[in-house]
XYZ file of C-alpha atoms in Angstrom:
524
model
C 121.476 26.033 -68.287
C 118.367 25.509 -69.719
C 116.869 21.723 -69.044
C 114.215 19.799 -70.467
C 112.551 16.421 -69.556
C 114.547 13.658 -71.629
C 114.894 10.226 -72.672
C 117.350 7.384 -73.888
C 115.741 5.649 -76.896
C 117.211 3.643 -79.927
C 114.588 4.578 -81.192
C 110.890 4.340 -80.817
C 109.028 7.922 -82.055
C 105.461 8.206 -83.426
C 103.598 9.181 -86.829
C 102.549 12.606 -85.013
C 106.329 13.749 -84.008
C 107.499 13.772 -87.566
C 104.192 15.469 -88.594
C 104.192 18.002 -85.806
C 107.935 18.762 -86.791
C 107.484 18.842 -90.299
C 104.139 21.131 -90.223
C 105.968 23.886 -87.918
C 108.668 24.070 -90.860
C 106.576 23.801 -93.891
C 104.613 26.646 -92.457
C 107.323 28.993 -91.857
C 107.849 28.645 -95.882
C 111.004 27.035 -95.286
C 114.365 27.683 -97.152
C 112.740 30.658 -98.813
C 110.153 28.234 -101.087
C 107.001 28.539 -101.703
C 104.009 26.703 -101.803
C 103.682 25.586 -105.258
C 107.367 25.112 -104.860
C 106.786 22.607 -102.328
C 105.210 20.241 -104.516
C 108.459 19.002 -106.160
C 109.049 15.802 -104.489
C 106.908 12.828 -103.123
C 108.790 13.373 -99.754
C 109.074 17.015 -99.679
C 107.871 17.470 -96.146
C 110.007 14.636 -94.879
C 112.555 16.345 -96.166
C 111.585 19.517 -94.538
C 111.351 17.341 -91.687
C 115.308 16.744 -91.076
C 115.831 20.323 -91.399
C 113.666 21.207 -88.568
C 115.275 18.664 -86.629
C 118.402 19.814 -87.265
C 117.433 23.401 -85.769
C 115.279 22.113 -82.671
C 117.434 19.355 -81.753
C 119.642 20.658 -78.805
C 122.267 17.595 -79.480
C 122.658 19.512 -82.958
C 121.925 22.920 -82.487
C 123.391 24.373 -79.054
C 124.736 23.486 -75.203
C 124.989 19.894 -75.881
C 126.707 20.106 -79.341
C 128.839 23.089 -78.130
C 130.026 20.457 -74.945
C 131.113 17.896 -76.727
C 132.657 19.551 -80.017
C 134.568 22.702 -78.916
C 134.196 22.845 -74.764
C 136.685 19.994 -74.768
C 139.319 21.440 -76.387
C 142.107 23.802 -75.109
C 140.543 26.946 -76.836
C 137.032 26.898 -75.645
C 136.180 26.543 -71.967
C 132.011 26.589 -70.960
C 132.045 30.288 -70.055
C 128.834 31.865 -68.154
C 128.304 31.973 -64.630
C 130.174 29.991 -62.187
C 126.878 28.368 -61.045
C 125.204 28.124 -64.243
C 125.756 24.517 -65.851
C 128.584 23.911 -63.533
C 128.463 20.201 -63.990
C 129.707 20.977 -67.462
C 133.311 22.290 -65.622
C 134.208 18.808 -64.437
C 132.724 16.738 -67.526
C 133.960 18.474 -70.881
C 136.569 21.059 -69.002
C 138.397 18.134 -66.622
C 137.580 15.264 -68.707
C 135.615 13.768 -65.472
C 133.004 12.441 -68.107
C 129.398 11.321 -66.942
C 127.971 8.236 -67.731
C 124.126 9.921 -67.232
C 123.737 14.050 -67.586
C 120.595 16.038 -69.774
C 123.623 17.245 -71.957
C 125.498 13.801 -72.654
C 122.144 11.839 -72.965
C 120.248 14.527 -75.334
C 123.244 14.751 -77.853
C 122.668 10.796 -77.573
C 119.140 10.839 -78.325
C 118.782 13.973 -80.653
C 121.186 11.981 -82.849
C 119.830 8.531 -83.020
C 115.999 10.503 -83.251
C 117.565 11.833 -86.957
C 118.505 8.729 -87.610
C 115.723 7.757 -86.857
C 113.492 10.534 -89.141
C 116.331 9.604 -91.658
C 115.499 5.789 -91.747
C 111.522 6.940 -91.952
C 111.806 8.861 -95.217
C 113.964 6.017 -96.875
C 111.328 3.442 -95.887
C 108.650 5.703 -97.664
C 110.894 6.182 -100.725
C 111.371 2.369 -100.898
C 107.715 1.801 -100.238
C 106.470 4.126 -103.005
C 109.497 2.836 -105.622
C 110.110 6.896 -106.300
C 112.457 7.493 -109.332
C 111.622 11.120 -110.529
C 114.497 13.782 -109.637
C 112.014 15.602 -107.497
C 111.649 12.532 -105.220
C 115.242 11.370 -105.226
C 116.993 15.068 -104.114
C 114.677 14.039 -101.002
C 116.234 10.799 -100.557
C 119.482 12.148 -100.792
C 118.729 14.692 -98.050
C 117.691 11.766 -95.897
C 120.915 9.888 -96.843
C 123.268 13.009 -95.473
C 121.088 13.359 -92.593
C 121.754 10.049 -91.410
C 125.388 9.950 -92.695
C 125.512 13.332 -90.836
C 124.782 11.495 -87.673
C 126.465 8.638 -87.349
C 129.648 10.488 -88.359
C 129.234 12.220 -85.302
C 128.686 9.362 -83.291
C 131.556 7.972 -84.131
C 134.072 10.318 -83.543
C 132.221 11.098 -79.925
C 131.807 7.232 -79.245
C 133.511 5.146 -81.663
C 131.341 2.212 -81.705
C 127.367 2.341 -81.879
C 124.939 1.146 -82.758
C 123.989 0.759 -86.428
C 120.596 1.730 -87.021
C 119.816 1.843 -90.932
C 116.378 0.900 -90.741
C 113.150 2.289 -90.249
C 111.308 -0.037 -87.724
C 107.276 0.559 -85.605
C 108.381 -1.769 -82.735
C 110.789 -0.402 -80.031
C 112.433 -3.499 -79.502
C 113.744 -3.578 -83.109
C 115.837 -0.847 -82.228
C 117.490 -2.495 -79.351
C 121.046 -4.003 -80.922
C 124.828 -4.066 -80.185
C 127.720 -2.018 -80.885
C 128.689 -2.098 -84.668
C 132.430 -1.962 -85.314
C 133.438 1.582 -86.104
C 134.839 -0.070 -89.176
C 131.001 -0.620 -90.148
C 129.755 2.319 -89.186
C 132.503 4.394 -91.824
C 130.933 1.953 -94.550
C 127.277 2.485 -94.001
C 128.341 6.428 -94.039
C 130.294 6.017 -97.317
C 127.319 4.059 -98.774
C 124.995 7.353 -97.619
C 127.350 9.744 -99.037
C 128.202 7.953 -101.992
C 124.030 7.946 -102.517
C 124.174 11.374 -101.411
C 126.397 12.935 -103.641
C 124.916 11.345 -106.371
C 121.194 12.571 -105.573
C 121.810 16.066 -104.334
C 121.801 18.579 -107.230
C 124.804 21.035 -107.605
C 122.937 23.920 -106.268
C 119.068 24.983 -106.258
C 119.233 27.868 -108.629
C 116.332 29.048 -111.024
C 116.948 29.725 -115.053
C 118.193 33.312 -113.310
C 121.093 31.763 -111.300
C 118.857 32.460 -108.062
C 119.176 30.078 -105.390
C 115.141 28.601 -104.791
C 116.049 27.159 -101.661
C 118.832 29.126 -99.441
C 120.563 26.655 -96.998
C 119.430 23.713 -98.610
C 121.892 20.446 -99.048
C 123.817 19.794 -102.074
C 126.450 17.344 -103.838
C 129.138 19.801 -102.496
C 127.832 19.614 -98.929
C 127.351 15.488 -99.166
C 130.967 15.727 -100.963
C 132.516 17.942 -97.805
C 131.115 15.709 -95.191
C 132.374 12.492 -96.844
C 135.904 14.317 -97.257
C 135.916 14.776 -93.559
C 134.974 11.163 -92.773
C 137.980 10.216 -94.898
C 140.269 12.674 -92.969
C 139.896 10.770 -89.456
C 140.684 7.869 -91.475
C 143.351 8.930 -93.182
C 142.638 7.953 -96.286
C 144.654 11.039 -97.822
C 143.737 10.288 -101.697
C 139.551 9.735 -101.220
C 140.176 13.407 -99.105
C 141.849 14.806 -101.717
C 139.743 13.299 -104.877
C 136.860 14.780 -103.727
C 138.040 18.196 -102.364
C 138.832 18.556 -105.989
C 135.689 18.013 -106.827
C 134.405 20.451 -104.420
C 136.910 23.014 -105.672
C 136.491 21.979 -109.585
C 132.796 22.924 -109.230
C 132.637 26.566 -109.339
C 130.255 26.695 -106.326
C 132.563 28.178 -103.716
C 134.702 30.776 -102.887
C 136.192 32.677 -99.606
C 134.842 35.477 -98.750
C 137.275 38.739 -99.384
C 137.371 39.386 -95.390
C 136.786 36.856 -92.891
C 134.594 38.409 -90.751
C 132.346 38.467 -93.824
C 132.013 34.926 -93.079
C 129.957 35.555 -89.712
C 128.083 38.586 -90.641
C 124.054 37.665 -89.661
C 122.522 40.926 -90.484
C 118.749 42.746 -91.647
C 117.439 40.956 -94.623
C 119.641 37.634 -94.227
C 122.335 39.843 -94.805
C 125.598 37.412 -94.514
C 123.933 34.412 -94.743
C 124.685 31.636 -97.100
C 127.527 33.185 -98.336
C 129.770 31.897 -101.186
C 131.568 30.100 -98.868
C 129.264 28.392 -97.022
C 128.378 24.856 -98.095
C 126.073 23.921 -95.817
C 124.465 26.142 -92.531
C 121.738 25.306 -90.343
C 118.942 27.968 -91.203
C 117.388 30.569 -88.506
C 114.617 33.105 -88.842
C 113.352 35.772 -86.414
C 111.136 38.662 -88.220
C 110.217 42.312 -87.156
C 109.420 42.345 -83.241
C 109.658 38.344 -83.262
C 107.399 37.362 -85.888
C 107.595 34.627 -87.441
C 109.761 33.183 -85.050
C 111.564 29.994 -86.625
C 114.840 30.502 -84.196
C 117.874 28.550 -83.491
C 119.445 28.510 -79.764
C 122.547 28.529 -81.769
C 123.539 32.071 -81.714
C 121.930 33.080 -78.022
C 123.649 29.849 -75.999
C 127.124 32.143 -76.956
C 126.379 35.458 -76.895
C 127.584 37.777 -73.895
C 125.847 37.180 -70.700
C 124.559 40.191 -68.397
C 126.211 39.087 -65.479
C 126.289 42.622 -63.415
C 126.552 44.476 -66.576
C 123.968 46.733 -67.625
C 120.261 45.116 -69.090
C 121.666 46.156 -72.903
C 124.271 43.546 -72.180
C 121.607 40.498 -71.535
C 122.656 39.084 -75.065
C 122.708 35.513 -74.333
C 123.944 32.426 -72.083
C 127.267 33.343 -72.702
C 128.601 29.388 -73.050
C 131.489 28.417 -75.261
C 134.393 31.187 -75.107
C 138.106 31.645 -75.562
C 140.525 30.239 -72.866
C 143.429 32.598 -72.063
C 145.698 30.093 -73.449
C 143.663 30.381 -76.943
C 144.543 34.395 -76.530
C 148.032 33.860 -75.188
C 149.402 31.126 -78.208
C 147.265 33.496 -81.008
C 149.532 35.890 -82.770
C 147.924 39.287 -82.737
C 149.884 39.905 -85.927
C 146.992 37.841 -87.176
C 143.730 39.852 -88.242
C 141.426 36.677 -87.135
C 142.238 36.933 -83.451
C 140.508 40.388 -83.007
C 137.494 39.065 -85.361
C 137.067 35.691 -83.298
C 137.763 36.629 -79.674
C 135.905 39.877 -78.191
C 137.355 41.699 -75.152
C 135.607 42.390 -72.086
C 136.406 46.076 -71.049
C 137.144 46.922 -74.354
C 136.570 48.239 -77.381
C 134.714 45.902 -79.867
C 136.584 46.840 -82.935
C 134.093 48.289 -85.243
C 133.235 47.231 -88.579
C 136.799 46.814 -89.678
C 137.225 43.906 -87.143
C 133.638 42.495 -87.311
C 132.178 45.053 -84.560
C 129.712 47.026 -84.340
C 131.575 50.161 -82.412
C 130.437 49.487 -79.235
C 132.599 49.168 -75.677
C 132.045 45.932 -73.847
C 131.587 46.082 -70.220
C 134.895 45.152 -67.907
C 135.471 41.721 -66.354
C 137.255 41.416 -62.634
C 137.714 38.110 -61.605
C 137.281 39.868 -58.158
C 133.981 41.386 -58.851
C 131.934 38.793 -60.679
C 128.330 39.373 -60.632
C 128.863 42.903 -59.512
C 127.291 45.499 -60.523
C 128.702 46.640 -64.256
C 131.245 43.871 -64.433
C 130.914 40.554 -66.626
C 131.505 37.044 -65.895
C 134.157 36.300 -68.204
C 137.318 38.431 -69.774
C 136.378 36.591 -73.343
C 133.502 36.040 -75.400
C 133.173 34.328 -78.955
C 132.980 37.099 -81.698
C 131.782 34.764 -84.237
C 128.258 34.954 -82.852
C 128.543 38.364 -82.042
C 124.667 39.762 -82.327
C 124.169 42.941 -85.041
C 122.636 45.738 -82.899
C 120.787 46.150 -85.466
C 119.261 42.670 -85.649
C 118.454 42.773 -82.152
C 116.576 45.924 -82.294
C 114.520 45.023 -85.506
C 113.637 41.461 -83.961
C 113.162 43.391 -80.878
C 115.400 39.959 -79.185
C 116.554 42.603 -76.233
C 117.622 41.422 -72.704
C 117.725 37.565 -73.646
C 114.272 37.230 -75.048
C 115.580 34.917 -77.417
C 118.876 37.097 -77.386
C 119.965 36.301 -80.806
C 118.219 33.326 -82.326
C 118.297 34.551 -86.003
C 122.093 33.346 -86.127
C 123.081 30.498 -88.357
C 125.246 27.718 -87.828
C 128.210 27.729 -90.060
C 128.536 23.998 -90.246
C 130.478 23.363 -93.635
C 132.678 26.309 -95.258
C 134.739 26.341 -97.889
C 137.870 27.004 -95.941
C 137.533 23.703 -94.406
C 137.802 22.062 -98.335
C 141.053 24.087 -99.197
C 142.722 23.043 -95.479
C 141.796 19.304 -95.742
C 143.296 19.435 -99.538
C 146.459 21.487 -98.183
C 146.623 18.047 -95.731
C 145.727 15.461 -97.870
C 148.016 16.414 -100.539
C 150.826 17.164 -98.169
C 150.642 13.580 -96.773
C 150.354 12.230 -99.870
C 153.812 13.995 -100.632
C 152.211 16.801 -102.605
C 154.225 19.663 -100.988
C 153.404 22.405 -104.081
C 149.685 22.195 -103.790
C 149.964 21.734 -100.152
C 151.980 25.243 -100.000
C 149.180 26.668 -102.589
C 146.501 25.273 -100.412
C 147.648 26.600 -97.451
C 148.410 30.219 -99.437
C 144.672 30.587 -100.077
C 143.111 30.389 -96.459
C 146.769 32.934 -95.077
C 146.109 35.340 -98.117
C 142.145 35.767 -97.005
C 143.502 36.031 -93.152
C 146.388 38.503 -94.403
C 144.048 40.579 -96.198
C 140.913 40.868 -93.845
C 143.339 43.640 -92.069
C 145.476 46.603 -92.899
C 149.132 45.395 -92.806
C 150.275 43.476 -95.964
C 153.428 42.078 -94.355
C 151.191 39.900 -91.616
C 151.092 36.054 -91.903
C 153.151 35.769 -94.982
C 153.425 32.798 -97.096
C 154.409 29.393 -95.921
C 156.651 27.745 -98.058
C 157.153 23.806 -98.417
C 160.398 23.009 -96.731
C 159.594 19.746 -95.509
C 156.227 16.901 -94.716
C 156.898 17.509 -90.690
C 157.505 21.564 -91.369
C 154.281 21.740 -93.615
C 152.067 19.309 -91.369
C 153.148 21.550 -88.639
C 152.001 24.952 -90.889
C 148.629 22.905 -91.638
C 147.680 21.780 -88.048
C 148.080 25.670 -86.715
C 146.140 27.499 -89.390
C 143.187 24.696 -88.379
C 143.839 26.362 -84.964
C 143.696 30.123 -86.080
C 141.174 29.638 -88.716
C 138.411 27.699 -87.411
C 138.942 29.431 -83.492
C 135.834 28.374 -81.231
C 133.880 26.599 -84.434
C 134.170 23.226 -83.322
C 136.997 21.498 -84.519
C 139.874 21.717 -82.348
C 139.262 18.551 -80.198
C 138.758 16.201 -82.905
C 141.664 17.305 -84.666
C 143.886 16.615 -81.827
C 142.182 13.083 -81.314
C 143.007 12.427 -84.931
C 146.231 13.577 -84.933
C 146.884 12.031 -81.942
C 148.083 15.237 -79.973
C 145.127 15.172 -77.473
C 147.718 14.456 -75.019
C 150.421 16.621 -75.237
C 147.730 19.430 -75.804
C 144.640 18.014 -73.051
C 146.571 16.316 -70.511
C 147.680 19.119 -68.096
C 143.759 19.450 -68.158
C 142.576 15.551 -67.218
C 142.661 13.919 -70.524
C 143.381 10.279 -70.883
C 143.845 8.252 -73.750
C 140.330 6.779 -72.811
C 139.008 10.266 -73.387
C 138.991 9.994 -76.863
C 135.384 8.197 -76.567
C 132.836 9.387 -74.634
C 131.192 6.754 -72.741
C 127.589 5.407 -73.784
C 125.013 7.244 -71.323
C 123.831 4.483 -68.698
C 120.074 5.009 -69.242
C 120.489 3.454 -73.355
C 122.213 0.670 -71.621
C 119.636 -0.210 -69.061
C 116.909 0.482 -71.690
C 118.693 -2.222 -73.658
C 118.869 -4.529 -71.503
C 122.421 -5.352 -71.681
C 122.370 -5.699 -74.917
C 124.342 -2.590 -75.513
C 127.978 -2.728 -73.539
C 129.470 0.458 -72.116
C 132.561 1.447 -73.599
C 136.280 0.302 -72.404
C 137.796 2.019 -69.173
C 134.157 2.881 -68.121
């Protein structure tokens, strides 16, 4: 696992990090602008600013993300080597969690540092009084960013800190625990702002998106649906999924591994039914080189296979109880888990007609053999891609790969939930019908996954809560769900998890920084 020096701050950065940040993206012509483009709004490169972040920050964009979203569920398991990141085994795999680790304390930091950035550009906007469109997309952009954030603080740690203010002095950003209570209104004040602020889409007089990638009132509207979810506030969910869906903006894709295709010429990316993705750029033999970790930390690792097969890091795949529960009547299984030993599928299962190379749990790190029987095939690199970047043998492995972070799926699911809990059975049913039909027809027999039809709440809630499962496989999800459902321990416990488990503990090095000030969680 890749380390770097790190630490725990609430926060205290300087002028020349946001500059620094913001200068490496504004050069690479971000988001497909250009320069006379960039001259829209007072905070533009601020702006641009958050988005770098977002791709550079580890805590958002790779190992320590991937840990504490999908490692800890009962579908994804760490994956690589034995000896690589091992730690990781006993802290996200056992639930033995760490009170001071470079994974637990950068997601930590990364986090509260966008806050951070966030709080910065709202300060300038209040400073300079902005009130032109231009200027106030940007402050909506900061307001998601930081609602962005504490969201997932939240549901890692449940209370934090509540930071919504841009301070110079290090010791203003010392302060207690906020209620989680709190924290859920300061995001639904940043959404609310957000939604508001952030224009529909970024599409010229010819319907042609200016700015590929970048936030709008449907992403803002997603996020603050999903906050509502984990509070069960089943109308607000459902109120603005409609909105989402009234807009026009979205669709699903006709075959789901459309969703995850990352191809020459962007091909894939920013689909119709993505809402929001984190944006990554490698050019012909490397350059420019404006990557994301995203896509490499999963791809296969060599192990003793062959130097073609040096794709990536190889962290975050399938469990064999993911494979064992997954119908394969189901055309997602073969487009979400890839086979060691065997064939990859080809295009009509979101391959590229290649073989993989065996695994033996007798023979790992032998020669031709890999280190694990499953890999995720949602970040499978395009041989293609790989030979135009020239990102061969883990030279970056496949850092042109964007992070699906909000699809459209997710809307229809959370409606199909909300409505059903809300005693809504019909839409719930029709809700539901939308994400099976895509599944059902992304392979070749019609009769798979047929319709569900409402019977009952329980029978329905039950239909909802697996096609979360099938549909968004090794994305992320999973161990959140459970925690909100509350079936982490019927599903986790066989594996270590406690009901303390739900929060992650607050890493020891922000507590001693604080000077008490900050309390470590309960049970800790």
């Amino acid at each position: 696992m890749k380390k770097r020096n790190i630490y725990i701050v609430l926060i205290a950065l300087g002028t020349s990090v946001v500059l620094g940040s913001c200068k490496k993206f504004l050069d690479r012509k971000p988001l497909s602008a250009t320069y006379d483009d960039l001259k829209q709004g007072t905070l533009e490169a601020q702006s641009f600013g958050l988005y770098s972040n977002l791709r550079s920050l580890a805590g958002f964009s790779s190992l320590p993300w991937l840990d504490f979203h999908s490692i800890r569920d009962d579908d994804a398991q760490k994956g690589s080597s034995q000896t690589d990141g091992a730690e990781i085994n006993a802290e996200f795999e056992t639930f033995q969690y760490t009170k001071n680790d470079w994974a637990t304390n950068t997601y930590w930091n990364d986090h509260y540092t966008m806050i951070y950035l966030a709080n910065k550009e709202l300060f300038s906007a209040d400073s300079l009084g902005v009130t032109d469109e231009a200027s106030l997309r940007n402050v909506g952009e900061a307001y998601f960013f930081r609602a962005y954030s504490f969201f997932d603080l939240v549901k890692a740690y449940g209370e934090v800190p509540l930071l919504n203010y841009y301070y110079t002095n290090p010791a203003d950003g010392i302060r207690p625990k906020a209620k989680v209570d709190d924290i859920y209104a300061q995001i639904d004040k940043d959404l609310d702002t957000a939604s508001m602020y952030l224009p529909l889409n970024w599409n010229d007089a010819q319907g042609n998106s200016q700015y590929p990638g970048r936030l709008t009132s449907g992403a803002a509207k997603t996020l603050w649906a999903q906050t509502y979810l984990f509070r069960k506030n089943w109308q607000r969910v459902k109120e603005l999924c409609q909105e989402v869906i009234a807009s026009g903006e979205y669709a699903l894709l006709p075959k789901f591994y459309d969703v995850w295709k990352d191809g020459l010429s962007g091909a894939g990316k920013n689909s119709k039914e993505s809402i929001f993705e984190m944006q990554a750029l490698i050019g012909q033999n490397g350059t420019p080189n404006y990557g994301v970790a995203w896509g490499t930390s999963q791809n296969i690792r060599q192990g003793g296979a062959s130097v073609e097969w040096n794709l990536g890091w190889g962290w975050n795949v399938p469990t064999q109880n993911l494979v064992n529960d997954w119908n394969a009547a189901d055309p997602r299984k073969n487009m979400t888990v890839l086979y060691s030993g065997e064939f990859d599928g080809g295009s009509a299962e979101g391959g590229y007609g290649a073989t993989i190379p065996p695994y033996n749990k007798d023979s790992l790190g032998k020669s031709g053999f890999l280190d694990q029987p499953y890999w995720n095939k949602k970040v499978y690199s395009d041989p293609a891609m790989r030979s135009y970047t020239g990102q061969i043998n883990n030279a970056g492995a496949a850092d042109w790969i964007n992070h699906r972070i909000l699809r459209y799926a997710d809307v229809l699911l959370m409606m199909a939930e909300a409505s059903n809990e809300l005693g809504d059975g019909a839409t719930a049913a029709a809700m539901l019908e939308q994400v099976r039909a895509r599944a059902r027809n992304s392979g070749s027999d019609p009769n798979a996954l047929p319709p569900v039809p409402f019977i009952s709440q329980s029978q329905m809630r039950i239909a909802i809560k697996n096609e979360r499962r099938w549909e968004f496989a090794m994305e992320g999800y999973r161990f959140y769900d459970l925690v909100r459902w509350g079936d982490a321990q019927s599903a986790l416990g066989t594996l270590g998890y406690q009901p303390r488990n739900a929060w992650y503990p607050i890493p020891q090095p922000a507590i001693d920084l604080s000077g008490g000030v900050l309390v470590q969680n309960p049970n800790y």
